[in-house]
PDB file of C-alpha atoms in Angstrom:
ATOM      1  CA  MET A   1       0.234  -0.345   0.163  1.00  0.00           C
ATOM      2  CA  SER A   2       1.247   3.218  -0.970  1.00  0.00           C
ATOM      3  CA  THR A   3       1.823   6.457   0.662  1.00  0.00           C
ATOM      4  CA  ALA A   4       0.569   9.127  -1.217  1.00  0.00           C
ATOM      5  CA  THR A   5       2.309  12.642  -1.635  1.00  0.00           C
ATOM      6  CA  ARG A   6       1.053  15.320   0.426  1.00  0.00           C
ATOM      7  CA  PRO A   7       1.289  18.394  -1.527  1.00  0.00           C
ATOM      8  CA  MET A   8       3.313  21.865   0.347  1.00  0.00           C
ATOM      9  CA  ASN A   9       1.452  24.104   1.558  1.00  0.00           C
ATOM     10  CA  ASP A  10       2.193  28.037   0.540  1.00  0.00           C
ATOM     11  CA  GLU A  11       4.336  28.308   3.831  1.00  0.00           C
ATOM     12  CA  GLU A  12       6.625  25.422   2.744  1.00  0.00           C
ATOM     13  CA  VAL A  13       6.782  26.200  -0.525  1.00  0.00           C
ATOM     14  CA  TYR A  14       7.728  29.825   0.388  1.00  0.00           C
ATOM     15  CA  SER A  15      10.272  28.175   2.784  1.00  0.00           C
ATOM     16  CA  GLU A  16      12.195  26.367   0.096  1.00  0.00           C
ATOM     17  CA  MET A  17      11.991  28.995  -2.384  1.00  0.00           C
ATOM     18  CA  ASN A  18      14.190  31.230   0.524  1.00  0.00           C
ATOM     19  CA  LYS A  19      16.436  28.403   0.555  1.00  0.00           C
ATOM     20  CA  MET A  20      16.880  28.313  -2.920  1.00  0.00           C
ATOM     21  CA  VAL A  21      17.621  31.782  -3.156  1.00  0.00           C
ATOM     22  CA  ALA A  22      19.675  31.933   0.056  1.00  0.00           C
ATOM     23  CA  PHE A  23      21.878  29.124  -2.117  1.00  0.00           C
ATOM     24  CA  ILE A  24      21.733  30.975  -5.243  1.00  0.00           C
ATOM     25  CA  ARG A  25      23.220  33.984  -3.236  1.00  0.00           C
ATOM     26  CA  GLN A  26      25.722  32.110  -1.626  1.00  0.00           C
ATOM     27  CA  GLU A  27      27.151  30.505  -4.625  1.00  0.00           C
ATOM     28  CA  ALA A  28      26.864  34.038  -6.087  1.00  0.00           C
ATOM     29  CA  GLN A  29      28.676  35.831  -3.432  1.00  0.00           C
ATOM     30  CA  GLU A  30      31.678  32.975  -3.190  1.00  0.00           C
ATOM     31  CA  LYS A  31      31.599  33.614  -7.208  1.00  0.00           C
ATOM     32  CA  ALA A  32      31.757  37.258  -6.472  1.00  0.00           C
ATOM     33  CA  LEU A  33      34.436  36.765  -4.109  1.00  0.00           C
ATOM     34  CA  GLU A  34      36.557  34.545  -6.110  1.00  0.00           C
ATOM     35  CA  ILE A  35      36.614  36.976  -9.182  1.00  0.00           C
ATOM     36  CA  LYS A  36      37.813  39.511  -7.172  1.00  0.00           C
ATOM     37  CA  VAL A  37      40.146  37.584  -5.957  1.00  0.00           C
ATOM     38  CA  LYS A  38      41.558  36.462  -8.930  1.00  0.00           C
ATOM     39  CA  ALA A  39      41.132  40.055 -10.331  1.00  0.00           C
ATOM     40  CA  ASP A  40      43.048  41.147  -7.211  1.00  0.00           C
ATOM     41  CA  GLU A  41      45.778  39.400  -7.714  1.00  0.00           C
ATOM     42  CA  GLU A  42      45.945  40.117 -11.840  1.00  0.00           C
ATOM     43  CA  PHE A  43      45.912  43.712 -10.611  1.00  0.00           C
ATOM     44  CA  ASN A  44      48.520  43.281  -8.367  1.00  0.00           C
ATOM     45  CA  ILE A  45      50.657  41.270 -11.142  1.00  0.00           C
ATOM     46  CA  GLU A  46      50.339  43.931 -13.740  1.00  0.00           C
ATOM     47  CA  LYS A  47      51.317  46.554 -11.242  1.00  0.00           C
ATOM     48  CA  ALA A  48      54.621  45.043  -9.974  1.00  0.00           C
ATOM     49  CA  LYS A  49      54.796  44.648 -13.822  1.00  0.00           C
ATOM     50  CA  LEU A  50      54.520  48.228 -14.195  1.00  0.00           C
ATOM     51  CA  VAL A  51      56.297  49.161 -11.200  1.00  0.00           C
ATOM     52  CA  ARG A  52      59.530  47.141 -12.114  1.00  0.00           C
ATOM     53  CA  GLN A  53      59.178  48.652 -15.693  1.00  0.00           C
ATOM     54  CA  GLU A  54      58.917  52.217 -14.443  1.00  0.00           C
ATOM     55  CA  SER A  55      61.762  51.250 -12.059  1.00  0.00           C
ATOM     56  CA  ILE A  56      63.902  49.817 -14.714  1.00  0.00           C
ATOM     57  CA  ASN A  57      63.100  52.954 -17.014  1.00  0.00           C
ATOM     58  CA  VAL A  58      64.224  55.352 -13.666  1.00  0.00           C
ATOM     59  CA  GLU A  59      67.602  53.694 -13.441  1.00  0.00           C
ATOM     60  CA  ALA A  60      67.883  53.648 -17.351  1.00  0.00           C
ATOM     61  CA  GLN A  61      67.259  57.357 -17.659  1.00  0.00           C
ATOM     62  CA  PHE A  62      69.311  58.227 -14.331  1.00  0.00           C
ATOM     63  CA  GLN A  63      72.096  55.774 -15.749  1.00  0.00           C
ATOM     64  CA  ARG A  64      71.814  57.769 -18.959  1.00  0.00           C
ATOM     65  CA  LYS A  65      72.150  61.229 -17.090  1.00  0.00           C
ATOM     66  CA  VAL A  66      75.320  60.256 -14.858  1.00  0.00           C
ATOM     67  CA  LYS A  67      76.660  58.980 -18.309  1.00  0.00           C
ATOM     68  CA  GLN A  68      76.083  62.849 -19.800  1.00  0.00           C
ATOM     69  CA  ALA A  69      77.132  64.495 -16.501  1.00  0.00           C
ATOM     70  CA  GLU A  70      80.365  61.930 -16.884  1.00  0.00           C
ATOM     71  CA  VAL A  71      81.038  63.083 -20.295  1.00  0.00           C
ATOM     72  CA  LYS A  72      80.343  66.657 -19.703  1.00  0.00           C
ATOM     73  CA  GLN A  73      82.687  66.683 -17.232  1.00  0.00           C
ATOM     74  CA  ARG A  74      85.171  65.393 -18.665  1.00  0.00           C
ATOM     75  CA  ILE A  75      84.979  67.698 -21.325  1.00  0.00           C
ATOM     76  CA  MET A  76      84.695  70.209 -19.461  1.00  0.00           C
ATOM     77  CA  THR A  77      87.894  69.002 -17.313  1.00  0.00           C
ATOM     78  CA  SER A  78      89.523  68.417 -20.866  1.00  0.00           C
ATOM     79  CA  THR A  79      88.784  71.845 -22.303  1.00  0.00           C
ATOM     80  CA  LEU A  80      89.928  73.474 -18.970  1.00  0.00           C
ATOM     81  CA  ILE A  81      93.660  71.162 -19.276  1.00  0.00           C
ATOM     82  CA  ASN A  82      93.955  72.540 -22.862  1.00  0.00           C
ATOM     83  CA  LYS A  83      93.256  76.106 -22.180  1.00  0.00           C
ATOM     84  CA  SER A  84      95.682  75.947 -19.374  1.00  0.00           C
ATOM     85  CA  ARG A  85      98.359  74.380 -21.375  1.00  0.00           C
ATOM     86  CA  LEU A  86      98.021  77.379 -24.087  1.00  0.00           C
ATOM     87  CA  GLN A  87      97.904  79.637 -21.667  1.00  0.00           C
ATOM     88  CA  VAL A  88     101.651  78.368 -20.724  1.00  0.00           C
ATOM     89  CA  LEU A  89     102.871  77.871 -23.814  1.00  0.00           C
ATOM     90  CA  GLN A  90     101.850  81.318 -24.802  1.00  0.00           C
ATOM     91  CA  ALA A  91     103.586  82.513 -21.165  1.00  0.00           C
ATOM     92  CA  ARG A  92     106.389  79.979 -22.815  1.00  0.00           C
ATOM     93  CA  GLN A  93     106.715  81.689 -26.241  1.00  0.00           C
ATOM     94  CA  GLU A  94     106.582  85.078 -24.715  1.00  0.00           C
ATOM     95  CA  MET A  95     109.317  84.432 -22.691  1.00  0.00           C
ATOM     96  CA  LEU A  96     111.426  82.999 -25.029  1.00  0.00           C
ATOM     97  CA  ASP A  97     110.339  85.901 -27.548  1.00  0.00           C
ATOM     98  CA  THR A  98     111.490  88.868 -24.891  1.00  0.00           C
ATOM     99  CA  VAL A  99     114.966  86.364 -24.846  1.00  0.00           C
ATOM    100  CA  PHE A 100     115.449  86.726 -28.458  1.00  0.00           C
ATOM    101  CA  SER A 101     114.134  90.233 -28.469  1.00  0.00           C
ATOM    102  CA  ASP A 102     117.112  90.608 -26.168  1.00  0.00           C
ATOM    103  CA  ALA A 103     119.649  89.129 -27.820  1.00  0.00           C
ATOM    104  CA  GLN A 104     118.992  90.840 -30.793  1.00  0.00           C
ATOM    105  CA  LYS A 105     119.251  94.403 -28.845  1.00  0.00           C
ATOM    106  CA  GLU A 106     122.351  93.087 -27.834  1.00  0.00           C
ATOM    107  CA  LEU A 107     123.244  92.786 -31.470  1.00  0.00           C
ATOM    108  CA  ALA A 108     122.482  95.678 -32.678  1.00  0.00           C
ATOM    109  CA  LYS A 109     124.990  97.195 -30.210  1.00  0.00           C
ATOM    110  CA  ILE A 110     127.877  95.230 -31.634  1.00  0.00           C
ATOM    111  CA  PRO A 111     128.696  97.676 -34.957  1.00  0.00           C
ATOM    112  CA  GLU A 112     128.856 100.701 -32.160  1.00  0.00           C
ATOM    113  CA  ASP A 113     132.834  99.220 -31.141  1.00  0.00           C
ATOM    114  CA  ALA A 114     134.324  99.620 -35.124  1.00  0.00           C
ATOM    115  CA  GLU A 115     137.365  97.651 -34.256  1.00  0.00           C
ATOM    116  CA  LYS A 116     135.578  94.232 -32.766  1.00  0.00           C
ATOM    117  CA  TYR A 117     132.997  94.402 -35.732  1.00  0.00           C
ATOM    118  CA  LYS A 118     135.697  94.655 -38.421  1.00  0.00           C
ATOM    119  CA  GLN A 119     137.273  91.544 -36.669  1.00  0.00           C
ATOM    120  CA  LEU A 120     134.056  90.081 -36.844  1.00  0.00           C
ATOM    121  CA  LEU A 121     133.193  91.056 -40.539  1.00  0.00           C
ATOM    122  CA  VAL A 122     136.073  89.350 -41.596  1.00  0.00           C
ATOM    123  CA  GLY A 123     135.626  86.019 -39.884  1.00  0.00           C
ATOM    124  CA  LEU A 124     131.984  86.129 -41.442  1.00  0.00           C
ATOM    125  CA  CYS A 125     133.617  87.068 -44.979  1.00  0.00           C
ATOM    126  CA  VAL A 126     136.525  84.220 -44.763  1.00  0.00           C
ATOM    127  CA  GLN A 127     133.942  81.767 -43.349  1.00  0.00           C
ATOM    128  CA  ALA A 128     131.193  82.416 -46.467  1.00  0.00           C
ATOM    129  CA  PHE A 129     134.475  82.405 -48.556  1.00  0.00           C
ATOM    130  CA  VAL A 130     135.596  78.927 -47.403  1.00  0.00           C
ATOM    131  CA  GLN A 131     131.682  77.874 -48.151  1.00  0.00           C
ATOM    132  CA  LEU A 132     131.515  79.097 -51.611  1.00  0.00           C
ATOM    133  CA  ASN A 133     134.436  77.544 -52.929  1.00  0.00           C
ATOM    134  CA  ASP A 134     134.489  79.710 -56.067  1.00  0.00           C
ATOM    135  CA  ARG A 135     137.444  82.596 -57.457  1.00  0.00           C
ATOM    136  CA  ARG A 136     135.112  85.221 -57.528  1.00  0.00           C
ATOM    137  CA  VAL A 137     132.444  86.411 -55.025  1.00  0.00           C
ATOM    138  CA  ASN A 138     130.136  89.485 -53.944  1.00  0.00           C
ATOM    139  CA  VAL A 139     129.685  90.931 -50.512  1.00  0.00           C
ATOM    140  CA  ARG A 140     126.643  92.841 -49.526  1.00  0.00           C
ATOM    141  CA  GLY A 141     126.046  94.458 -46.478  1.00  0.00           C
ATOM    142  CA  ARG A 142     124.237  97.428 -44.945  1.00  0.00           C
ATOM    143  CA  LYS A 143     125.029 101.041 -46.579  1.00  0.00           C
ATOM    144  CA  ALA A 144     126.296 102.045 -42.907  1.00  0.00           C
ATOM    145  CA  ASP A 145     128.849  99.402 -42.946  1.00  0.00           C
ATOM    146  CA  LEU A 146     130.022 100.011 -45.982  1.00  0.00           C
ATOM    147  CA  GLU A 147     133.387 101.430 -45.766  1.00  0.00           C
ATOM    148  CA  LEU A 148     134.163  99.180 -42.574  1.00  0.00           C
ATOM    149  CA  ILE A 149     133.286  96.268 -44.918  1.00  0.00           C
ATOM    150  CA  LYS A 150     135.879  97.435 -47.502  1.00  0.00           C
ATOM    151  CA  GLU A 151     138.314  97.033 -44.850  1.00  0.00           C
ATOM    152  CA  ALA A 152     137.391  93.887 -43.789  1.00  0.00           C
ATOM    153  CA  VAL A 153     137.264  92.475 -46.976  1.00  0.00           C
ATOM    154  CA  VAL A 154     140.520  93.261 -47.647  1.00  0.00           C
ATOM    155  CA  LEU A 155     141.912  91.672 -44.257  1.00  0.00           C
ATOM    156  CA  ALA A 156     139.391  88.697 -45.310  1.00  0.00           C
ATOM    157  CA  VAL A 157     140.670  87.914 -48.802  1.00  0.00           C
ATOM    158  CA  GLU A 158     144.276  87.756 -47.340  1.00  0.00           C
ATOM    159  CA  VAL A 159     143.406  85.290 -44.661  1.00  0.00           C
ATOM    160  CA  TYR A 160     141.683  83.449 -47.174  1.00  0.00           C
ATOM    161  CA  LYS A 161     144.797  83.223 -49.627  1.00  0.00           C
ATOM    162  CA  LYS A 162     146.842  82.140 -46.842  1.00  0.00           C
ATOM    163  CA  ARG A 163     144.654  78.560 -47.097  1.00  0.00           C
ATOM    164  CA  GLY A 164     146.416  78.324 -50.694  1.00  0.00           C
ATOM    165  CA  LYS A 165     143.437  79.813 -52.708  1.00  0.00           C
ATOM    166  CA  ASP A 166     143.055  82.569 -54.821  1.00  0.00           C
ATOM    167  CA  ILE A 167     139.725  84.656 -54.555  1.00  0.00           C
ATOM    168  CA  VAL A 168     138.624  88.270 -56.010  1.00  0.00           C
ATOM    169  CA  ALA A 169     136.206  89.634 -53.863  1.00  0.00           C
ATOM    170  CA  THR A 170     134.065  92.654 -54.640  1.00  0.00           C
ATOM    171  CA  VAL A 171     131.839  94.862 -52.318  1.00  0.00           C
ATOM    172  CA  VAL A 172     128.680  95.468 -53.724  1.00  0.00           C
ATOM    173  CA  GLU A 173     127.622  98.938 -53.167  1.00  0.00           C
ATOM    174  CA  ASP A 174     124.358  99.978 -55.315  1.00  0.00           C
ATOM    175  CA  SER A 175     122.433  97.107 -53.310  1.00  0.00           C
ATOM    176  CA  PRO A 176     122.779  97.273 -49.988  1.00  0.00           C
ATOM    177  CA  LEU A 177     121.196  95.484 -47.304  1.00  0.00           C
ATOM    178  CA  SER A 178     118.765  96.441 -45.246  1.00  0.00           C
ATOM    179  CA  ASP A 179     119.260  98.195 -41.363  1.00  0.00           C
ATOM    180  CA  THR A 180     116.819  95.208 -40.281  1.00  0.00           C
ATOM    181  CA  VAL A 181     119.821  92.832 -40.861  1.00  0.00           C
ATOM    182  CA  LEU A 182     121.361  94.178 -37.937  1.00  0.00           C
ATOM    183  CA  GLY A 183     125.170  93.981 -39.313  1.00  0.00           C
ATOM    184  CA  GLY A 184     127.551  91.415 -40.635  1.00  0.00           C
ATOM    185  CA  VAL A 185     127.580  90.230 -44.428  1.00  0.00           C
ATOM    186  CA  ARG A 186     125.743  88.655 -47.011  1.00  0.00           C
ATOM    187  CA  VAL A 187     128.200  86.885 -50.070  1.00  0.00           C
ATOM    188  CA  SER A 188     127.111  85.018 -53.065  1.00  0.00           C
ATOM    189  CA  ALA A 189     129.168  83.578 -56.206  1.00  0.00           C
ATOM    190  CA  PHE A 190     128.060  82.035 -59.305  1.00  0.00           C
ATOM    191  CA  ASN A 191     126.556  85.321 -60.536  1.00  0.00           C
ATOM    192  CA  ASP A 192     124.775  85.886 -57.311  1.00  0.00           C
ATOM    193  CA  ARG A 193     122.737  82.350 -57.793  1.00  0.00           C
ATOM    194  CA  ILE A 194     124.448  80.867 -54.409  1.00  0.00           C
ATOM    195  CA  SER A 195     124.466  82.798 -51.320  1.00  0.00           C
ATOM    196  CA  VAL A 196     125.935  82.586 -47.411  1.00  0.00           C
ATOM    197  CA  ASP A 197     123.853  85.044 -45.368  1.00  0.00           C
ATOM    198  CA  ASN A 198     126.099  85.816 -42.733  1.00  0.00           C
ATOM    199  CA  THR A 199     124.212  88.798 -41.468  1.00  0.00           C
ATOM    200  CA  LEU A 200     123.602  89.249 -37.528  1.00  0.00           C
ATOM    201  CA  GLN A 201     120.410  88.580 -38.286  1.00  0.00           C
ATOM    202  CA  ALA A 202     120.462  85.481 -39.709  1.00  0.00           C
ATOM    203  CA  ARG A 203     123.311  84.211 -37.222  1.00  0.00           C
ATOM    204  CA  LEU A 204     120.846  84.972 -34.531  1.00  0.00           C
ATOM    205  CA  ASP A 205     117.753  82.956 -36.386  1.00  0.00           C
ATOM    206  CA  LEU A 206     120.335  80.132 -37.035  1.00  0.00           C
ATOM    207  CA  SER A 207     121.533  79.709 -33.363  1.00  0.00           C
ATOM    208  CA  SER A 208     117.788  80.149 -32.041  1.00  0.00           C
ATOM    209  CA  ASP A 209     116.392  77.264 -33.811  1.00  0.00           C
ATOM    210  CA  ARG A 210     119.394  75.379 -33.144  1.00  0.00           C
ATOM    211  CA  MET A 211     119.486  76.242 -29.127  1.00  0.00           C
ATOM    212  CA  LEU A 212     115.940  76.384 -28.511  1.00  0.00           C
ATOM    213  CA  PRO A 213     115.225  73.063 -27.282  1.00  0.00           C
ATOM    214  CA  GLN A 214     118.420  73.866 -24.743  1.00  0.00           C
ATOM    215  CA  LEU A 215     116.999  77.065 -24.425  1.00  0.00           C
ATOM    216  CA  ARG A 216     113.638  75.781 -23.224  1.00  0.00           C
ATOM    217  CA  ASP A 217     115.229  72.961 -21.055  1.00  0.00           C
ATOM    218  CA  THR A 218     117.342  75.939 -19.346  1.00  0.00           C
ATOM    219  CA  ILE A 219     114.573  78.605 -18.909  1.00  0.00           C
ATOM    220  CA  PHE A 220     111.407  76.010 -17.976  1.00  0.00           C
ATOM    221  CA  GLY A 221     112.992  72.826 -17.076  1.00  0.00           C
ATOM    222  CA  GLN A 222     112.966  69.059 -18.962  1.00  0.00           C
ATOM    223  CA  SER A 223     109.534  67.922 -19.937  1.00  0.00           C
ATOM    224  CA  PRO A 224     108.778  64.969 -18.071  1.00  0.00           C
ATOM    225  CA  ASN A 225     106.790  63.816 -20.687  1.00  0.00           C
ATOM    226  CA  ARG A 226     109.947  63.614 -23.152  1.00  0.00           C
ATOM    227  CA  ARG A 227     111.475  60.573 -23.864  1.00  0.00           C
ATOM    228  CA  PHE A 228     114.447  61.030 -25.969  1.00  0.00           C
ATOM    229  CA  PHE A 229     117.360  63.665 -25.225  1.00  0.00           C
ATOM    230  CA  ASN A 230     120.192  64.627 -27.248  1.00  0.00           C
TER     231      ASN A 230
END
């Protein structure tokens, strides 16, 4: 004998519906919480990525600025060093110019002692005769020295002939040398194609070129960067 199922009354139906609603609500809340937790995790992961990437960008930018600052500092330091070196070189050159200018002034005084100057002219002429090694030469000097040069040439020819060589030396009067040569003579041979410049200015220039390294060492001391010495 079977038992008949009693239909639920309104109160029972309402109760069951409330249970179903509560279950659905619970499931929805759990699902919503799960979604929120997952979203928070994804947000935190993405935020960490962005923070890490931004940190990398900031560090790269910082390093780039540091390198730029270092390059700028090196350029500035190099510029200051080069400027300082140029100033030192300029000061040294000015000092050397002063030395040569003083030497030039002293050479200009040599002709003031006529007898000593004549002996110097004799020596300069003989030296030029030997270098040219020709039987005919022309001798030129300053207009103010012409008479003294004529006397010196006569003596120089005598000295040269004592060496067993003959020579004819002519003092050229119509084309004297400029006063800027300070004194001395310029002797030419082979129709003036070859000449020996034994003027005082030329001798000073030659001495300056030869003695410049030694003069630098004497005045400024030897450079620590110099590897070879004469």
